[in-house]
Short mmCIF file of N, CA and C in Angstrom, two decimals:
data_model
loop_
_atom_site.label_atom_id
_atom_site.label_comp_id
_atom_site.label_asym_id
_atom_site.label_seq_id
_atom_site.Cartn_x
_atom_site.Cartn_y
_atom_site.Cartn_z
N TYR A 1 -24.34 -18.99 -11.20
CA TYR A 1 -23.75 -17.82 -10.58
C TYR A 1 -24.18 -16.52 -11.24
N GLY A 2 -24.81 -16.58 -12.31
CA GLY A 2 -25.27 -15.36 -12.96
C GLY A 2 -26.42 -15.71 -13.88
N GLN A 3 -27.27 -14.77 -14.13
CA GLN A 3 -28.42 -15.04 -14.97
C GLN A 3 -28.22 -14.40 -16.33
N THR A 4 -28.66 -15.12 -17.34
CA THR A 4 -28.67 -14.58 -18.69
C THR A 4 -30.05 -14.78 -19.26
N LYS A 5 -30.35 -14.04 -20.29
CA LYS A 5 -31.64 -14.21 -20.94
C LYS A 5 -31.61 -15.37 -21.92
N LYS A 6 -30.41 -15.78 -22.30
CA LYS A 6 -30.26 -16.93 -23.18
C LYS A 6 -30.06 -18.17 -22.32
N MET A 7 -30.59 -19.28 -22.73
CA MET A 7 -30.58 -20.48 -21.89
C MET A 7 -29.18 -21.03 -21.62
N ASN A 8 -28.37 -21.23 -22.63
CA ASN A 8 -27.08 -21.89 -22.43
C ASN A 8 -25.90 -20.95 -22.66
N ALA A 9 -26.12 -19.69 -22.57
CA ALA A 9 -25.04 -18.72 -22.80
C ALA A 9 -24.19 -18.56 -21.53
N SER A 10 -22.92 -18.29 -21.74
CA SER A 10 -22.06 -18.07 -20.58
C SER A 10 -22.21 -16.63 -20.10
N VAL A 11 -21.87 -16.44 -18.84
CA VAL A 11 -22.03 -15.13 -18.22
C VAL A 11 -20.65 -14.49 -18.08
N ASP A 12 -20.52 -13.23 -18.45
CA ASP A 12 -19.28 -12.48 -18.24
C ASP A 12 -19.38 -11.78 -16.89
N TYR A 13 -18.39 -12.01 -16.05
CA TYR A 13 -18.42 -11.45 -14.70
C TYR A 13 -17.68 -10.13 -14.63
N VAL A 14 -18.09 -9.29 -13.73
CA VAL A 14 -17.52 -7.95 -13.59
C VAL A 14 -16.06 -7.99 -13.16
N HIS A 15 -15.65 -8.97 -12.35
CA HIS A 15 -14.28 -8.97 -11.84
C HIS A 15 -13.25 -9.17 -12.94
N MET A 16 -13.66 -9.47 -14.13
CA MET A 16 -12.73 -9.61 -15.24
C MET A 16 -12.37 -8.23 -15.82
N LEU A 17 -13.03 -7.19 -15.38
CA LEU A 17 -12.84 -5.85 -15.90
C LEU A 17 -12.00 -5.02 -14.94
N ASN A 18 -10.92 -4.46 -15.39
CA ASN A 18 -10.10 -3.52 -14.62
C ASN A 18 -9.56 -4.08 -13.30
N ALA A 19 -9.26 -5.34 -13.23
CA ALA A 19 -8.65 -5.95 -12.05
C ALA A 19 -9.48 -5.73 -10.79
N THR A 20 -10.78 -5.84 -10.88
CA THR A 20 -11.62 -5.58 -9.72
C THR A 20 -11.81 -6.80 -8.84
N MET A 21 -11.18 -7.93 -9.18
CA MET A 21 -11.33 -9.12 -8.35
C MET A 21 -10.56 -8.98 -7.03
N CYS A 22 -9.46 -8.24 -7.05
CA CYS A 22 -8.69 -8.04 -5.82
C CYS A 22 -8.51 -6.54 -5.58
N ALA A 23 -8.29 -6.21 -4.35
CA ALA A 23 -8.05 -4.81 -4.00
C ALA A 23 -6.60 -4.49 -4.34
N VAL A 24 -6.38 -3.85 -5.46
CA VAL A 24 -5.03 -3.63 -5.99
C VAL A 24 -4.16 -2.85 -5.01
N THR A 25 -4.70 -1.83 -4.39
CA THR A 25 -3.88 -1.04 -3.47
C THR A 25 -3.46 -1.85 -2.25
N ARG A 26 -4.31 -2.75 -1.80
CA ARG A 26 -3.94 -3.61 -0.66
C ARG A 26 -2.85 -4.59 -1.05
N VAL A 27 -2.92 -5.09 -2.27
CA VAL A 27 -1.89 -6.02 -2.75
C VAL A 27 -0.55 -5.29 -2.84
N ILE A 28 -0.56 -4.07 -3.36
CA ILE A 28 0.68 -3.29 -3.46
C ILE A 28 1.25 -3.02 -2.07
N CYS A 29 0.41 -2.65 -1.12
CA CYS A 29 0.87 -2.40 0.26
C CYS A 29 1.48 -3.65 0.87
N ALA A 30 0.85 -4.80 0.63
CA ALA A 30 1.36 -6.05 1.18
C ALA A 30 2.73 -6.38 0.59
N ILE A 31 2.90 -6.19 -0.71
CA ILE A 31 4.20 -6.45 -1.35
C ILE A 31 5.26 -5.52 -0.77
N LEU A 32 4.93 -4.25 -0.62
CA LEU A 32 5.90 -3.29 -0.09
C LEU A 32 6.30 -3.62 1.34
N GLU A 33 5.35 -4.01 2.17
CA GLU A 33 5.64 -4.32 3.57
C GLU A 33 6.47 -5.59 3.71
N VAL A 34 6.14 -6.60 2.94
CA VAL A 34 6.82 -7.89 3.08
C VAL A 34 8.25 -7.86 2.54
N HIS A 35 8.48 -7.12 1.47
CA HIS A 35 9.78 -7.15 0.80
C HIS A 35 10.66 -5.94 1.11
N GLN A 36 10.33 -5.18 2.13
CA GLN A 36 11.12 -3.99 2.49
C GLN A 36 12.41 -4.39 3.19
N THR A 37 13.52 -3.73 2.80
CA THR A 37 14.81 -3.94 3.45
C THR A 37 15.35 -2.58 3.90
N GLU A 38 16.56 -2.55 4.43
CA GLU A 38 17.17 -1.30 4.88
C GLU A 38 17.45 -0.35 3.72
N THR A 39 17.77 -0.91 2.55
CA THR A 39 18.18 -0.07 1.41
C THR A 39 17.07 0.19 0.41
N GLY A 40 16.01 -0.60 0.44
CA GLY A 40 14.93 -0.43 -0.53
C GLY A 40 13.93 -1.56 -0.46
N ILE A 41 13.33 -1.86 -1.60
CA ILE A 41 12.31 -2.91 -1.67
C ILE A 41 12.75 -3.94 -2.69
N LEU A 42 12.84 -5.20 -2.27
CA LEU A 42 13.19 -6.27 -3.18
C LEU A 42 11.98 -6.60 -4.05
N VAL A 43 12.20 -6.70 -5.35
CA VAL A 43 11.10 -6.97 -6.28
C VAL A 43 10.91 -8.48 -6.38
N PRO A 44 9.69 -8.98 -6.14
CA PRO A 44 9.43 -10.42 -6.27
C PRO A 44 9.65 -10.89 -7.71
N GLU A 45 10.06 -12.14 -7.87
CA GLU A 45 10.33 -12.69 -9.20
C GLU A 45 9.11 -12.59 -10.11
N ALA A 46 7.94 -12.79 -9.55
CA ALA A 46 6.72 -12.82 -10.36
C ALA A 46 6.46 -11.49 -11.07
N ILE A 47 6.89 -10.38 -10.50
CA ILE A 47 6.62 -9.09 -11.15
C ILE A 47 7.88 -8.41 -11.67
N SER A 48 9.04 -9.04 -11.52
CA SER A 48 10.28 -8.40 -11.98
C SER A 48 10.31 -8.23 -13.49
N ALA A 49 9.64 -9.10 -14.24
CA ALA A 49 9.61 -8.99 -15.70
C ALA A 49 8.88 -7.74 -16.17
N PHE A 50 8.01 -7.19 -15.33
CA PHE A 50 7.23 -6.01 -15.70
C PHE A 50 7.89 -4.70 -15.27
N MET A 51 9.03 -4.80 -14.61
CA MET A 51 9.72 -3.61 -14.10
C MET A 51 10.78 -3.14 -15.09
N PRO A 52 11.16 -1.85 -15.04
CA PRO A 52 12.28 -1.38 -15.87
C PRO A 52 13.56 -2.12 -15.48
N PRO A 53 14.50 -2.26 -16.39
CA PRO A 53 15.71 -3.06 -16.11
C PRO A 53 16.45 -2.67 -14.83
N GLN A 54 16.56 -1.38 -14.53
CA GLN A 54 17.31 -0.98 -13.34
C GLN A 54 16.59 -1.31 -12.04
N TYR A 55 15.30 -1.62 -12.10
CA TYR A 55 14.52 -1.91 -10.90
C TYR A 55 14.02 -3.36 -10.85
N GLN A 56 14.60 -4.25 -11.63
CA GLN A 56 14.11 -5.63 -11.64
C GLN A 56 14.51 -6.41 -10.40
N LYS A 57 15.54 -5.99 -9.70
CA LYS A 57 15.95 -6.70 -8.48
C LYS A 57 15.56 -5.95 -7.22
N GLU A 58 15.80 -4.64 -7.23
CA GLU A 58 15.51 -3.84 -6.04
C GLU A 58 15.13 -2.42 -6.44
N ILE A 59 14.17 -1.87 -5.71
CA ILE A 59 13.79 -0.46 -5.87
C ILE A 59 14.42 0.27 -4.69
N PRO A 60 15.43 1.10 -4.94
CA PRO A 60 16.11 1.76 -3.81
C PRO A 60 15.29 2.92 -3.25
N PHE A 61 15.51 3.19 -1.96
CA PHE A 61 14.91 4.37 -1.35
C PHE A 61 15.65 5.60 -1.86
N VAL A 62 14.94 6.67 -2.15
CA VAL A 62 15.58 7.88 -2.66
C VAL A 62 15.66 8.97 -1.60
N LYS A 63 14.91 8.84 -0.52
CA LYS A 63 14.95 9.80 0.58
C LYS A 63 15.19 9.05 1.88
N THR A 64 15.81 9.72 2.83
CA THR A 64 15.99 9.09 4.14
C THR A 64 14.67 9.12 4.89
N ALA A 65 14.52 8.18 5.79
CA ALA A 65 13.29 8.10 6.58
C ALA A 65 13.22 9.26 7.56
N PRO A 66 12.05 9.86 7.72
CA PRO A 66 11.93 10.96 8.69
C PRO A 66 12.08 10.41 10.10
N ILE A 67 12.92 11.05 10.89
CA ILE A 67 13.17 10.57 12.25
C ILE A 67 12.10 11.07 13.20
N GLU A 68 11.77 12.34 13.11
CA GLU A 68 10.74 12.90 13.97
C GLU A 68 9.60 13.42 13.12
N GLU A 69 8.41 13.12 13.54
CA GLU A 69 7.25 13.65 12.83
C GLU A 69 6.90 15.01 13.41
N THR A 70 6.45 15.89 12.58
CA THR A 70 6.06 17.21 13.07
C THR A 70 4.74 17.09 13.82
N GLU A 71 4.66 17.81 14.91
CA GLU A 71 3.46 17.77 15.72
C GLU A 71 2.40 18.70 15.15
N THR A 72 1.18 18.25 15.21
CA THR A 72 0.09 19.11 14.77
C THR A 72 -0.29 20.04 15.91
N LYS A 73 -1.06 21.06 15.61
CA LYS A 73 -1.50 22.01 16.64
C LYS A 73 -2.29 21.29 17.73
N LYS A 74 -3.11 20.34 17.31
CA LYS A 74 -3.93 19.61 18.28
C LYS A 74 -3.05 18.82 19.25
N GLN A 75 -2.01 18.17 18.72
CA GLN A 75 -1.12 17.39 19.58
C GLN A 75 -0.36 18.30 20.55
N LYS A 76 0.06 19.47 20.08
CA LYS A 76 0.76 20.41 20.96
C LYS A 76 -0.14 20.87 22.09
N LYS A 77 -1.40 21.18 21.77
CA LYS A 77 -2.35 21.62 22.79
C LYS A 77 -2.60 20.51 23.81
N GLN A 78 -2.70 19.28 23.32
CA GLN A 78 -2.93 18.16 24.23
C GLN A 78 -1.76 18.00 25.19
N LYS A 79 -0.53 18.13 24.69
CA LYS A 79 0.64 18.02 25.56
C LYS A 79 0.67 19.15 26.60
N GLU A 80 0.35 20.36 26.16
CA GLU A 80 0.33 21.50 27.08
C GLU A 80 -0.72 21.29 28.16
N ASN A 81 -1.89 20.82 27.79
CA ASN A 81 -2.96 20.56 28.76
C ASN A 81 -2.56 19.47 29.74
N MET A 82 -1.87 18.45 29.26
CA MET A 82 -1.42 17.38 30.15
C MET A 82 -0.42 17.91 31.17
N LYS A 83 0.48 18.80 30.71
CA LYS A 83 1.46 19.38 31.63
C LYS A 83 0.78 20.25 32.67
N LYS A 84 -0.21 21.03 32.25
CA LYS A 84 -0.96 21.89 33.18
C LYS A 84 -1.70 21.05 34.20
N ASN A 85 -2.34 19.98 33.76
CA ASN A 85 -3.09 19.11 34.66
C ASN A 85 -2.17 18.38 35.63
N ALA A 86 -0.98 18.02 35.18
CA ALA A 86 -0.03 17.34 36.04
C ALA A 86 0.52 18.29 37.11
N ALA A 87 0.66 19.57 36.77
CA ALA A 87 1.19 20.56 37.71
C ALA A 87 0.17 20.89 38.80
N GLU A 88 -1.10 20.71 38.52
CA GLU A 88 -2.15 21.06 39.50
C GLU A 88 -2.31 20.04 40.56
#
């Protein structure tokens, strides 16, 4: 799986450096999506030992979820154009 200049030497692979074997951000997103509840995020047992004591069971939400998203200028123009086209 890798070449070395020495005949029987073992090869050190890059994925052993800085957790590059898996896409860390994708793993974090998957954990957040799977363990999300109404009040917060349940911490899986496998990683609870690495969390601060107050967050070993659940990470609570600190802000309420936004109900309405603000419209961008482009979205507003598109809606206005749709209304104009429907009126014609």
